[in-house]
Coordinates of C-alpha atoms in Angstrom, one line a residue:
M1 CA 5.5 33.7 -4.0
L2 CA 2.2 33.5 -2.4
A3 CA -0.6 31.8 -4.3
Q4 CA -2.4 35.1 -4.8
Q5 CA 0.7 36.8 -6.1
K6 CA 1.2 34.0 -8.6
Q7 CA -2.3 34.3 -9.8
D8 CA -1.8 38.1 -10.2
I9 CA 1.3 37.7 -12.2
T10 CA -0.4 35.0 -14.4
A11 CA -3.2 37.5 -14.9
L12 CA -0.7 40.2 -16.0
F13 CA 0.7 37.8 -18.7
Q14 CA -2.8 36.9 -19.8
A15 CA -3.7 40.6 -20.2
A16 CA -0.5 41.2 -22.2
L17 CA -1.3 38.2 -24.5
A18 CA -5.0 39.1 -25.1
P19 CA -4.5 41.6 -28.0
I20 CA -1.8 39.4 -29.5
L21 CA -4.0 36.3 -29.5
A22 CA -7.1 38.1 -30.6
G23 CA -8.5 36.8 -33.9
T24 CA -6.3 33.6 -33.7
E25 CA -7.1 30.1 -32.5
V26 CA -4.0 30.0 -30.4
T27 CA -4.5 29.4 -26.6
A28 CA -1.9 30.2 -24.0
N29 CA -1.0 28.2 -20.8
V30 CA 1.1 30.5 -18.7
V31 CA 3.5 28.6 -16.5
L32 CA 5.6 30.5 -13.9
E33 CA 8.8 28.9 -12.6
R34 CA 11.7 29.8 -10.4
P35 CA 14.9 30.6 -12.3
R36 CA 17.6 28.0 -11.7
D37 CA 20.0 30.9 -11.1
P38 CA 18.6 33.3 -8.5
S39 CA 20.6 36.1 -10.0
H40 CA 18.3 36.0 -13.1
G41 CA 15.3 37.1 -11.0
D42 CA 12.4 35.7 -8.9
V43 CA 10.1 34.4 -11.6
A44 CA 10.7 33.0 -15.1
C45 CA 8.2 32.4 -17.9
N46 CA 8.9 30.8 -21.3
I47 CA 5.4 31.6 -22.8
A48 CA 7.0 33.6 -25.7
M49 CA 9.0 30.6 -26.8
Q50 CA 6.0 28.3 -26.5
L51 CA 3.8 30.5 -28.7
A52 CA 6.2 32.0 -31.2
K53 CA 6.0 29.3 -33.8
Q54 CA 2.2 29.2 -33.7
L55 CA 2.0 33.0 -34.0
K56 CA 4.8 33.0 -36.7
M57 CA 6.8 35.5 -34.6
N58 CA 10.4 35.7 -33.4
P59 CA 10.4 34.6 -29.8
R60 CA 12.4 37.5 -28.5
E61 CA 10.2 39.9 -30.4
L62 CA 7.1 38.3 -28.8
A63 CA 8.8 38.4 -25.4
T64 CA 9.6 42.1 -25.9
K65 CA 5.9 42.9 -26.6
L66 CA 4.8 40.9 -23.6
V67 CA 7.3 42.6 -21.3
D68 CA 6.3 46.1 -22.6
A69 CA 2.6 45.4 -22.0
L70 CA 3.2 43.9 -18.6
L71 CA 5.3 46.8 -17.4
A72 CA 2.7 49.3 -18.7
N73 CA -0.1 47.6 -16.8
P74 CA -0.9 49.6 -13.6
A75 CA -1.8 46.3 -11.9
R76 CA 1.9 45.5 -11.7
D77 CA 2.6 48.4 -9.4
G78 CA 3.8 47.1 -6.0
L79 CA 4.1 43.6 -7.4
I80 CA 6.7 43.6 -10.2
D81 CA 9.8 45.8 -10.0
S82 CA 11.4 44.9 -13.3
A83 CA 11.4 42.4 -16.2
D84 CA 14.0 41.4 -18.8
I85 CA 14.6 39.0 -21.6
A86 CA 17.2 36.3 -21.6
G87 CA 18.5 33.9 -24.2
P88 CA 16.1 33.1 -27.0
G89 CA 13.1 34.5 -25.2
F90 CA 12.9 33.7 -21.5
I91 CA 11.1 36.4 -19.5
N92 CA 12.6 37.0 -16.1
L93 CA 10.7 39.1 -13.5
R94 CA 11.9 40.6 -10.3
V95 CA 9.2 40.8 -7.6
S96 CA 9.0 43.8 -5.3
A97 CA 10.4 43.6 -1.8
A98 CA 7.0 44.4 -0.4
S99 CA 5.5 41.4 -2.2
K100 CA 8.2 39.1 -0.7
Q101 CA 7.7 40.5 2.8
A102 CA 3.9 40.1 2.6
V103 CA 4.2 36.4 3.5
V104 CA 4.8 37.3 7.1
K105 CA 1.4 38.9 7.5
T106 CA -0.2 36.1 5.7
V107 CA 1.3 33.5 8.1
L108 CA 0.4 35.6 11.1
A109 CA -3.2 36.0 9.9
Q110 CA -3.8 32.3 9.0
G111 CA -1.8 30.7 11.8
A112 CA -2.3 26.9 11.9
A113 CA -4.3 27.1 8.6
Y114 CA -1.3 28.5 6.6
G115 CA -0.5 26.1 3.9
T116 CA -3.9 24.4 3.7
A117 CA -6.0 24.4 0.6
D118 CA -9.4 23.2 -0.7
A119 CA -8.3 21.5 -3.9
G120 CA -9.6 18.2 -2.7
A121 CA -12.9 19.5 -1.3
G122 CA -15.7 16.9 -1.8
K123 CA -13.3 14.1 -2.7
K124 CA -13.1 10.9 -0.6
V125 CA -9.8 9.2 -0.2
I126 CA -9.0 6.0 1.7
I127 CA -5.4 5.5 2.7
E128 CA -4.6 2.0 3.9
F129 CA -1.3 1.5 5.8
V130 CA 0.4 -0.8 8.4
S131 CA -2.1 -3.6 7.9
A132 CA 0.1 -6.0 9.8
N133 CA -0.8 -9.6 10.3
P134 CA -1.9 -10.1 13.9
T135 CA 0.9 -12.7 14.5
G136 CA 3.4 -10.6 16.3
P137 CA 4.6 -7.1 17.4
L138 CA 4.9 -4.4 14.8
H139 CA 8.4 -4.4 13.2
V140 CA 10.4 -1.4 11.9
G141 CA 8.9 -1.9 8.4
H142 CA 5.5 -1.4 9.9
G143 CA 6.9 1.7 11.6
R144 CA 8.0 3.1 8.2
Q145 CA 4.5 2.4 6.9
A146 CA 2.9 4.1 9.9
A147 CA 5.0 7.2 9.5
L148 CA 4.5 7.4 5.7
G149 CA 0.8 6.6 5.8
D150 CA 0.0 9.0 8.6
A151 CA 1.9 11.9 7.1
L152 CA 0.4 11.2 3.7
S153 CA -3.1 11.2 5.3
S154 CA -2.3 14.5 6.9
L155 CA -1.1 15.9 3.6
F156 CA -4.4 15.0 1.9
V157 CA -6.4 16.5 4.8
S158 CA -4.3 19.7 4.4
Q159 CA -5.5 20.0 0.8
G160 CA -9.2 19.6 1.7
Y161 CA -9.7 15.9 1.0
D162 CA -12.1 13.7 3.1
V163 CA -9.6 11.1 4.3
T164 CA -10.2 7.7 5.9
R165 CA -7.2 6.0 7.5
E166 CA -7.8 2.3 7.4
F167 CA -6.0 -0.8 8.9
Y168 CA -6.6 -4.0 7.0
Y169 CA -6.3 -7.0 9.3
N170 CA -5.1 -10.2 7.6
D171 CA -6.8 -12.4 10.2
A172 CA -7.3 -15.4 7.9
G173 CA -4.9 -18.0 6.5
V174 CA -2.0 -20.2 7.3
Q175 CA -0.1 -17.6 9.4
I176 CA -3.0 -17.4 11.9
Q177 CA -3.0 -21.1 12.3
T178 CA 0.7 -21.1 12.8
L179 CA 0.2 -18.5 15.6
A180 CA -2.4 -20.7 17.3
N181 CA -0.1 -23.8 17.0
S182 CA 2.8 -21.8 18.4
V183 CA 0.8 -20.7 21.5
Q184 CA -0.5 -24.3 21.9
A185 CA 3.1 -25.6 21.8
R186 CA 4.1 -23.2 24.6
L187 CA 1.0 -24.3 26.6
R188 CA 2.3 -27.9 26.4
G189 CA 5.6 -26.8 27.9
Y190 CA 7.7 -26.7 24.7
K191 CA 10.0 -23.8 23.8
P192 CA 12.2 -22.9 20.8
G193 CA 15.0 -25.4 20.4
D194 CA 13.1 -28.3 21.8
A195 CA 12.7 -31.4 19.5
A196 CA 8.9 -31.1 19.7
W197 CA 8.9 -27.4 18.9
P198 CA 7.1 -26.8 15.5
E199 CA 9.6 -25.9 12.8
S200 CA 7.4 -23.0 11.5
A201 CA 6.4 -21.7 14.9
Y202 CA 6.9 -18.1 16.1
N203 CA 9.9 -17.9 18.5
G204 CA 9.5 -14.5 20.2
D205 CA 8.9 -14.2 24.0
Y206 CA 5.5 -12.8 23.2
I207 CA 4.3 -16.3 22.5
A208 CA 5.1 -17.3 26.0
D209 CA 3.3 -14.2 27.3
I210 CA 0.2 -15.1 25.3
A211 CA 0.3 -18.7 26.6
E212 CA 0.6 -17.6 30.2
D213 CA -2.4 -15.2 29.9
F214 CA -4.4 -17.9 28.1
K215 CA -3.7 -20.3 30.9
Q216 CA -5.0 -17.8 33.5
K217 CA -8.2 -17.4 31.4
K218 CA -7.7 -13.6 31.0
T219 CA -9.8 -11.4 28.8
V220 CA -8.2 -9.1 26.2
S221 CA -9.7 -6.4 23.9
A222 CA -8.5 -4.7 20.8
S223 CA -9.4 -1.2 19.6
D224 CA -12.4 -2.6 17.8
G225 CA -14.3 -5.9 17.9
S226 CA -15.5 -8.0 20.8
P227 CA -13.3 -8.9 23.8
A228 CA -11.8 -12.4 23.8
T229 CA -11.8 -14.5 27.0
A230 CA -9.4 -17.5 27.1
S231 CA -11.0 -20.8 27.9
G232 CA -7.7 -22.1 29.5
D233 CA -8.2 -25.4 27.7
I234 CA -4.9 -26.4 26.0
E235 CA -6.8 -28.5 23.5
D236 CA -9.2 -25.7 22.5
I237 CA -7.4 -24.5 19.4
E238 CA -10.2 -22.2 18.3
S239 CA -10.1 -20.4 21.7
I240 CA -6.3 -20.2 21.5
R241 CA -6.6 -18.7 18.0
A242 CA -9.2 -16.1 18.9
F243 CA -7.4 -15.1 22.1
A244 CA -4.0 -14.9 20.5
V245 CA -5.2 -12.7 17.6
T246 CA -7.0 -10.3 19.9
Y247 CA -4.0 -10.3 22.3
L248 CA -1.7 -9.3 19.5
R249 CA -4.1 -6.8 18.0
N250 CA -4.2 -5.1 21.4
E251 CA -0.3 -5.1 21.5
Q252 CA -0.3 -3.5 18.1
D253 CA -2.8 -0.9 19.3
I254 CA -0.4 -0.1 22.2
D255 CA 2.5 0.3 19.8
L256 CA 0.5 2.6 17.5
Q257 CA -0.7 4.7 20.4
A258 CA 3.0 5.1 21.4
F259 CA 3.7 6.1 17.8
G260 CA 0.8 8.6 17.8
V261 CA -1.1 6.9 15.0
K262 CA -4.8 6.6 15.0
F263 CA -7.1 4.8 12.4
D264 CA -10.6 5.7 11.4
N265 CA -11.5 2.2 10.5
Y266 CA -10.3 -1.4 10.9
Y267 CA -11.3 -3.9 8.2
L268 CA -11.0 -7.7 8.8
E269 CA -10.0 -10.0 5.9
S270 CA -12.1 -12.7 7.5
S271 CA -15.2 -10.5 6.9
L272 CA -14.7 -10.6 3.2
Y273 CA -15.4 -14.4 3.4
S274 CA -18.1 -14.3 6.0
D275 CA -20.0 -11.5 4.2
G276 CA -19.7 -13.2 0.8
K277 CA -17.6 -10.5 -0.7
V278 CA -14.9 -12.9 -2.1
E279 CA -17.5 -15.1 -3.7
A280 CA -19.3 -12.1 -5.2
A281 CA -16.0 -10.8 -6.7
V282 CA -15.3 -14.3 -8.2
D283 CA -18.8 -14.4 -9.6
M284 CA -18.3 -11.0 -11.2
L285 CA -15.0 -12.1 -12.7
N286 CA -16.6 -15.3 -14.1
K287 CA -19.4 -13.3 -15.7
S288 CA -16.9 -10.9 -17.3
G289 CA -15.6 -13.7 -19.4
K290 CA -12.1 -13.0 -18.2
T291 CA -11.7 -16.3 -16.3
Y292 CA -11.0 -19.9 -17.6
E293 CA -10.5 -23.4 -16.1
E294 CA -7.2 -25.2 -16.7
D295 CA -5.5 -28.1 -14.8
G296 CA -8.2 -28.1 -12.3
A297 CA -7.6 -24.4 -11.3
L298 CA -9.6 -21.2 -12.1
W299 CA -7.4 -18.6 -13.9
L300 CA -7.8 -14.8 -14.6
R301 CA -6.6 -13.4 -17.9
T302 CA -4.5 -10.7 -16.3
E303 CA -2.3 -10.6 -19.5
D304 CA -5.2 -8.7 -21.0
Y305 CA -4.4 -5.9 -18.6
G306 CA -0.6 -5.7 -18.9
D307 CA 0.5 -8.5 -16.5
D308 CA 3.4 -10.7 -17.7
K309 CA 1.3 -13.8 -17.4
N310 CA -2.2 -15.0 -16.4
R311 CA -2.8 -15.8 -12.7
V312 CA -4.4 -18.6 -10.8
M313 CA -7.4 -17.4 -8.8
R314 CA -8.6 -20.7 -7.3
K315 CA -6.2 -23.5 -6.7
K316 CA -6.9 -27.2 -7.3
D317 CA -7.7 -27.7 -3.6
G318 CA -10.5 -25.1 -3.8
T319 CA -8.7 -22.3 -1.9
Y320 CA -8.2 -18.9 -3.3
T321 CA -4.8 -17.3 -4.0
Y322 CA -4.0 -14.3 -1.9
F323 CA -4.7 -11.6 -4.6
V324 CA -8.4 -12.7 -4.9
P325 CA -9.5 -11.3 -1.5
D326 CA -7.4 -8.2 -2.3
V327 CA -9.6 -7.7 -5.4
A328 CA -12.7 -8.2 -3.4
Y329 CA -11.5 -5.7 -0.7
H330 CA -10.8 -3.0 -3.3
I331 CA -14.2 -3.5 -5.0
V332 CA -15.6 -2.8 -1.5
K333 CA -13.4 0.3 -1.2
F334 CA -14.8 1.6 -4.5
Q335 CA -18.4 0.7 -3.5
R336 CA -17.9 2.7 -0.3
G337 CA -17.5 5.8 -2.4
F338 CA -13.8 6.4 -2.4
Q339 CA -12.6 8.2 -5.6
Q340 CA -9.0 7.4 -4.7
A341 CA -7.4 4.6 -2.8
I342 CA -3.8 4.6 -1.7
N343 CA -2.0 1.6 -0.2
V344 CA 1.3 2.0 1.7
Q345 CA 3.0 -1.3 1.6
G346 CA 6.4 -3.0 1.6
S347 CA 8.2 -3.3 -1.8
D348 CA 7.6 -7.1 -1.6
H349 CA 4.0 -6.3 -2.6
H350 CA 5.2 -5.0 -6.0
G351 CA 4.1 -8.2 -7.8
T352 CA 0.5 -7.8 -6.6
I353 CA -0.1 -4.5 -8.2
A354 CA -0.7 -5.7 -11.8
R355 CA -3.0 -8.6 -10.8
V356 CA -5.1 -6.6 -8.4
R357 CA -5.6 -3.8 -10.9
A358 CA -6.3 -6.4 -13.6
G359 CA -9.0 -7.9 -11.4
L360 CA -10.6 -4.5 -10.7
Q361 CA -10.7 -3.7 -14.4
A362 CA -12.1 -7.1 -15.3
V363 CA -15.1 -6.9 -13.1
N364 CA -16.2 -3.9 -15.3
V365 CA -18.1 -1.9 -12.6
G366 CA -16.6 1.5 -13.5
I367 CA -13.4 1.4 -11.3
P368 CA -10.9 3.8 -12.9
Q369 CA -7.6 2.5 -14.3
G370 CA -4.7 2.8 -11.9
F371 CA -7.0 2.2 -8.9
P372 CA -5.6 1.8 -6.3
D373 CA -2.4 3.9 -6.0
Y374 CA 0.6 2.3 -4.3
V375 CA 3.4 3.8 -2.2
L376 CA 5.9 1.0 -1.8
H377 CA 8.7 1.3 0.8
K378 CA 12.0 -0.5 1.0
M379 CA 13.6 -2.1 4.0
V380 CA 14.9 -0.3 7.2
T381 CA 18.3 -1.3 8.6
V382 CA 18.7 -0.5 12.3
M383 CA 22.2 0.4 13.6
K384 CA 23.0 0.7 17.3
G385 CA 26.4 1.1 18.8
G386 CA 27.9 1.0 15.4
E387 CA 26.5 -2.5 14.6
E388 CA 23.4 -3.7 12.7
V389 CA 20.6 -4.9 15.0
K390 CA 18.8 -7.9 13.5
I391 CA 16.8 -9.4 16.3
S392 CA 14.9 -8.4 19.4
K393 CA 14.1 -10.5 22.4
R394 CA 10.6 -9.3 22.3
A395 CA 9.9 -10.5 18.7
G396 CA 12.5 -13.2 18.4
S397 CA 13.6 -12.4 14.9
Y398 CA 13.3 -8.7 14.2
V399 CA 13.4 -5.2 15.7
T400 CA 10.0 -3.9 16.8
V401 CA 8.6 -0.4 16.6
R402 CA 8.5 -0.3 20.4
D403 CA 12.2 -1.2 20.6
L404 CA 13.0 1.7 18.2
I405 CA 11.0 4.2 20.1
E406 CA 12.4 3.2 23.4
W407 CA 16.0 3.2 22.2
S408 CA 15.7 6.5 20.3
G409 CA 14.2 8.4 23.2
G410 CA 16.7 7.3 25.8
G411 CA 13.7 6.7 28.2
D412 CA 11.6 9.6 26.8
I413 CA 8.7 8.2 24.7
T414 CA 7.9 11.6 23.1
K415 CA 11.5 12.1 22.1
G416 CA 11.7 8.6 20.8
R417 CA 8.4 8.9 18.8
D418 CA 9.6 12.2 17.3
A419 CA 12.9 10.8 16.2
V420 CA 11.4 7.6 14.7
R421 CA 8.6 9.5 12.9
F422 CA 10.9 12.1 11.4
F423 CA 13.7 9.6 10.4
L424 CA 11.3 7.2 8.8
I425 CA 9.8 9.8 6.4
S426 CA 13.1 11.6 5.8
R427 CA 13.9 9.6 2.6
K428 CA 11.8 8.6 -0.4
A429 CA 9.8 5.5 0.3
D430 CA 11.4 3.6 -2.5
T431 CA 14.9 4.0 -1.1
E432 CA 16.5 1.8 1.6
F433 CA 17.0 3.5 4.9
V434 CA 19.5 3.1 7.6
F435 CA 18.1 4.1 11.0
D436 CA 21.1 4.9 13.3
V437 CA 19.9 5.0 16.9
D438 CA 23.1 6.7 18.0
V439 CA 22.3 9.6 15.7
A440 CA 18.7 9.8 16.9
L441 CA 20.1 10.3 20.5
K442 CA 22.5 13.1 19.6
T443 CA 21.7 16.7 20.5
S444 CA 23.6 18.2 17.6
D445 CA 23.2 19.3 14.0
E446 CA 23.9 15.6 13.0
N447 CA 20.4 14.7 14.2
P448 CA 17.9 16.1 11.7
V449 CA 14.9 16.1 14.0
Y450 CA 16.9 17.8 16.7
Y451 CA 18.1 20.4 14.1
V452 CA 14.5 21.2 13.1
Q453 CA 13.1 21.2 16.7
Y454 CA 15.9 23.3 17.9
A455 CA 15.1 26.0 15.3
H456 CA 11.6 26.2 16.9
A457 CA 13.0 26.3 20.5
R458 CA 15.6 28.9 19.5
I459 CA 12.8 31.2 18.3
C460 CA 10.8 30.6 21.5
R461 CA 13.9 31.6 23.5
M462 CA 14.3 34.8 21.5
L463 CA 10.6 35.7 22.1
E464 CA 10.8 35.1 25.8
Q465 CA 13.2 38.0 26.0
W466 CA 10.8 40.3 24.1
T467 CA 8.3 42.2 26.2
G468 CA 5.9 43.1 23.4
N469 CA 2.5 41.7 22.4
E470 CA 2.2 39.4 19.3
A471 CA -1.2 40.8 18.5
D472 CA 0.5 44.2 17.7
L473 CA 2.5 42.5 14.9
A474 CA -0.5 42.4 12.5
N475 CA 0.2 45.9 11.3
V476 CA 4.0 46.0 11.6
D477 CA 6.1 47.7 8.9
L478 CA 8.1 44.9 7.2
S479 CA 10.1 47.1 4.9
P480 CA 13.3 46.8 7.1
L481 CA 13.6 43.1 6.2
T482 CA 16.2 43.5 3.5
A483 CA 19.2 41.3 4.7
P484 CA 20.1 38.3 2.6
T485 CA 19.3 35.8 5.4
E486 CA 15.9 37.5 5.9
A487 CA 15.2 37.2 2.1
A488 CA 16.0 33.5 2.3
L489 CA 13.6 33.0 5.2
L490 CA 10.9 35.0 3.5
A491 CA 11.2 32.9 0.3
T492 CA 11.1 29.6 2.2
L493 CA 8.0 30.7 4.2
A494 CA 6.3 31.6 1.0
A495 CA 7.2 28.2 -0.6
Y496 CA 5.4 26.2 2.2
P497 CA 1.9 26.0 0.6
E498 CA 3.3 24.9 -2.7
A499 CA 5.5 22.4 -1.0
L500 CA 2.5 20.8 0.7
A501 CA 0.5 20.7 -2.6
R502 CA 3.4 19.1 -4.5
A503 CA 4.1 16.5 -1.7
Q504 CA 0.4 15.5 -1.7
A505 CA 0.2 15.3 -5.5
E506 CA 3.4 13.2 -5.8
L507 CA 2.5 11.0 -2.7
G508 CA 5.8 12.1 -1.2
P509 CA 5.6 13.0 2.5
H510 CA 9.5 12.9 2.6
Q511 CA 9.3 16.3 0.9
I512 CA 8.0 17.9 4.1
A513 CA 11.0 16.6 6.0
F514 CA 13.2 18.2 3.3
Y515 CA 11.3 21.5 3.5
L516 CA 11.6 21.6 7.3
R517 CA 15.3 21.0 7.2
D518 CA 15.7 23.9 4.7
L519 CA 13.5 26.2 6.8
A520 CA 15.5 25.3 9.9
A521 CA 18.8 25.9 8.1
N522 CA 17.6 29.4 7.0
L523 CA 16.6 30.2 10.6
H524 CA 19.9 29.1 12.0
S525 CA 21.8 31.1 9.3
F526 CA 19.7 34.2 10.2
Y527 CA 20.3 33.7 13.9
F528 CA 24.1 33.7 13.5
A529 CA 24.1 36.6 11.0
E530 CA 21.6 39.1 12.6
R531 CA 20.3 40.2 16.0
V532 CA 16.6 40.4 16.6
L533 CA 16.3 42.5 19.8
V534 CA 18.1 45.6 18.3
D535 CA 17.8 49.2 19.4
D536 CA 16.1 50.2 16.1
E537 CA 12.4 49.7 17.1
A538 CA 11.2 49.4 13.5
L539 CA 13.8 46.8 12.6
K540 CA 13.2 44.9 15.8
A541 CA 9.4 44.8 15.3
A542 CA 9.9 43.5 11.7
R543 CA 12.3 40.8 12.8
I544 CA 10.1 39.8 15.7
A545 CA 7.2 39.4 13.2
L546 CA 9.5 37.3 10.9
M547 CA 10.4 35.1 13.9
V548 CA 6.8 34.5 14.9
A549 CA 5.9 33.6 11.3
T550 CA 8.8 31.2 11.1
R551 CA 7.9 29.6 14.4
Q552 CA 4.3 29.1 13.1
V553 CA 5.4 27.4 9.9
L554 CA 7.8 25.1 11.8
R555 CA 4.9 24.2 14.1
N556 CA 2.6 23.6 11.1
G557 CA 5.1 21.4 9.3
L558 CA 6.1 19.3 12.3
A559 CA 2.4 18.8 13.3
L560 CA 1.7 17.5 9.8
I561 CA 4.2 14.7 10.2
G562 CA 3.2 14.0 13.8
V563 CA 6.4 15.5 15.5
S564 CA 6.3 17.8 18.5
A565 CA 7.5 21.4 18.5
P566 CA 9.2 21.9 21.9
N567 CA 9.6 25.4 23.3
K568 CA 12.8 24.3 25.1
M569 CA 15.6 21.8 24.4

């Protein structure tokens, strides 16, 4: 049902309940559901069973009164065809054909806005994703984060939220020093496998590329921040570090552009130290009384907030453990006015959730419990030619996002991006995923992104053969749409707004991929069962309108997850 129809049916139930609840303290929360068995009707409500005990009535008797009052209400005309009672008191309704067909005109009128809502109006949300260390190219795990985070951001935008997409750069710590040492070793003429090559060094070809550009004193720039010009001095480790970090940030920018992902803001971990945010967070935690000294280290009483044990904040050598800057960073997020923060990260971050949230509660500055939310994703296994791909020449030890896009597109970057984006959100984040490049290259029903895109292209091909004007469809008579395949399409189109709202609320962008596959399946079933360009002008016009509405919703859903909707395939 459309949202307005659902509201109207809820109002009919409330009107039927009003005289029954009058003079009592009983309140009713009318919930409408789809019957598990479609043969039972279009809408089910168990309100009679919920209220019977409080009203000291037999549930079927109460259900009968409600149905009688509902059917007697003139407001149900044109909306509800019939109502019956099942089992101990379930009320099943059958919605009129005209109500089901009304979705077509709603889609045609709203166009790209169909499915959007304003539930989040005035609410600021920050969604942090990818956040890769600038020590190498983006790997497929980062790709899954990018697909999930970008689609989730679009879902929140569709529901009216003010969304900031943020990339957090871990540009401080041991890994950055390892990067600088790796480039310096290459500058000195060493390579992986040599006796003098550092054991912890990064082995990918990109290290040699950085060293060569450093030697030539090149200048590189990332999407934000100042350009870095190489000094060319092999002994200048600080220049090597700054140049290598900026070089790799630029490489990551290129990968993200190829993936169609843009960020609103980049936040540097190093700024938390230079701006005094880490020290300020530690000071707040000390003043809260939730810290203590033991064995030369500073500890946080995270057990007080549900953690399995207390955690070290500052080690004996004076350095902070990695969760401390995370606490500082999330205090900053809250201070920036975000009511909700969502982090899309690998499942290896699971252990940090309790301690970060504990730190945020311990500072006692009004941060709500459960801040931030986490979407944790599991590993991606890449298959190509029937075998698992574990390494890439570019990275030296893992498959990169750029590899995956290039392989999956067969030389077509747009096709590769579409396949990678769709595939990487097509499963729940907390399930492991096998990305089969051979499937991504197929032009058949086996390839889910091809299956959905072909539904859109198939409609476009139909409409090319039609000589009418789409503007004339606004007032078309939809009553001829009575075939079973038409009913399935109408129901799926009407479910789109609710699918978006549910996916946003459950932080589950995979649900949009599921929805699009269902819509495509219904379109293909219709195509093989019915003809559109029939001799009956009324039927033809109604079916053309249904096709235009279906094309629009396919476009809307694909755009939401960053996948193109080609007119031809």
